[in-house]
CSV table of C-alpha atoms in Angstrom, one decimal:
chain,number,residue,atom,x,y,z
A,101,ASN,CA,78.8,-47.6,-85.3
A,102,MET,CA,76.2,-45.4,-83.7
A,103,GLY,CA,78.2,-44.1,-80.8
A,104,ASP,CA,77.9,-40.5,-82.0
A,105,ARG,CA,74.2,-40.7,-81.3
A,106,ILE,CA,74.5,-41.5,-77.6
A,107,ASP,CA,73.0,-38.1,-76.8
A,108,ILE,CA,69.7,-39.2,-78.2
A,109,ILE,CA,69.5,-41.9,-75.5
A,110,GLU,CA,70.6,-39.5,-72.8
A,111,GLN,CA,68.0,-36.9,-73.8
A,112,ASN,CA,65.1,-39.4,-73.6
A,113,GLY,CA,66.0,-40.8,-70.2
A,114,GLY,CA,67.3,-44.1,-71.7
A,115,ILE,CA,64.1,-44.9,-73.5
A,116,ILE,CA,64.4,-45.4,-77.3
A,117,ASP,CA,62.6,-47.1,-80.2
A,118,CYS,CA,64.8,-49.7,-81.9
A,119,VAL,CA,64.9,-51.4,-85.3
A,120,TYR,CA,66.7,-54.7,-85.2
A,121,VAL,CA,67.1,-58.1,-86.9
A,122,VAL,CA,67.5,-61.4,-85.2
A,123,GLU,CA,70.4,-63.5,-86.6
A,124,GLU,CA,72.1,-66.7,-85.9
A,125,ASN,CA,75.7,-66.3,-84.9
A,126,TYR,CA,78.1,-69.2,-85.3
A,127,TRP,CA,81.4,-68.8,-83.5
A,128,ASN,CA,83.9,-71.3,-81.9
A,129,GLY,CA,81.6,-74.2,-82.6
A,130,ARG,CA,78.6,-72.6,-80.9
A,131,LYS,CA,75.3,-71.3,-82.4
A,132,GLU,CA,73.6,-68.4,-80.6
A,133,LEU,CA,70.9,-65.9,-81.5
A,134,GLN,CA,71.8,-62.3,-81.5
A,135,MET,CA,69.9,-59.0,-82.2
A,136,ARG,CA,71.7,-56.7,-84.6
A,137,LEU,CA,70.7,-53.1,-84.1
A,138,LYS,CA,69.9,-51.4,-87.4
A,139,ASP,CA,68.6,-48.0,-86.2
A,140,PHE,CA,67.1,-46.1,-83.2
A,141,LYS,CA,65.4,-42.9,-82.4
């Protein structure tokens, strides 16, 4: 959980650099792509 870092987003006017991975998510018989946030600054 990165909720404690919300101030970083607010300080930069909502513009951030993100590191994420693309994953397949299988749930309830459906397959969807999702981006999992790893870090931001």
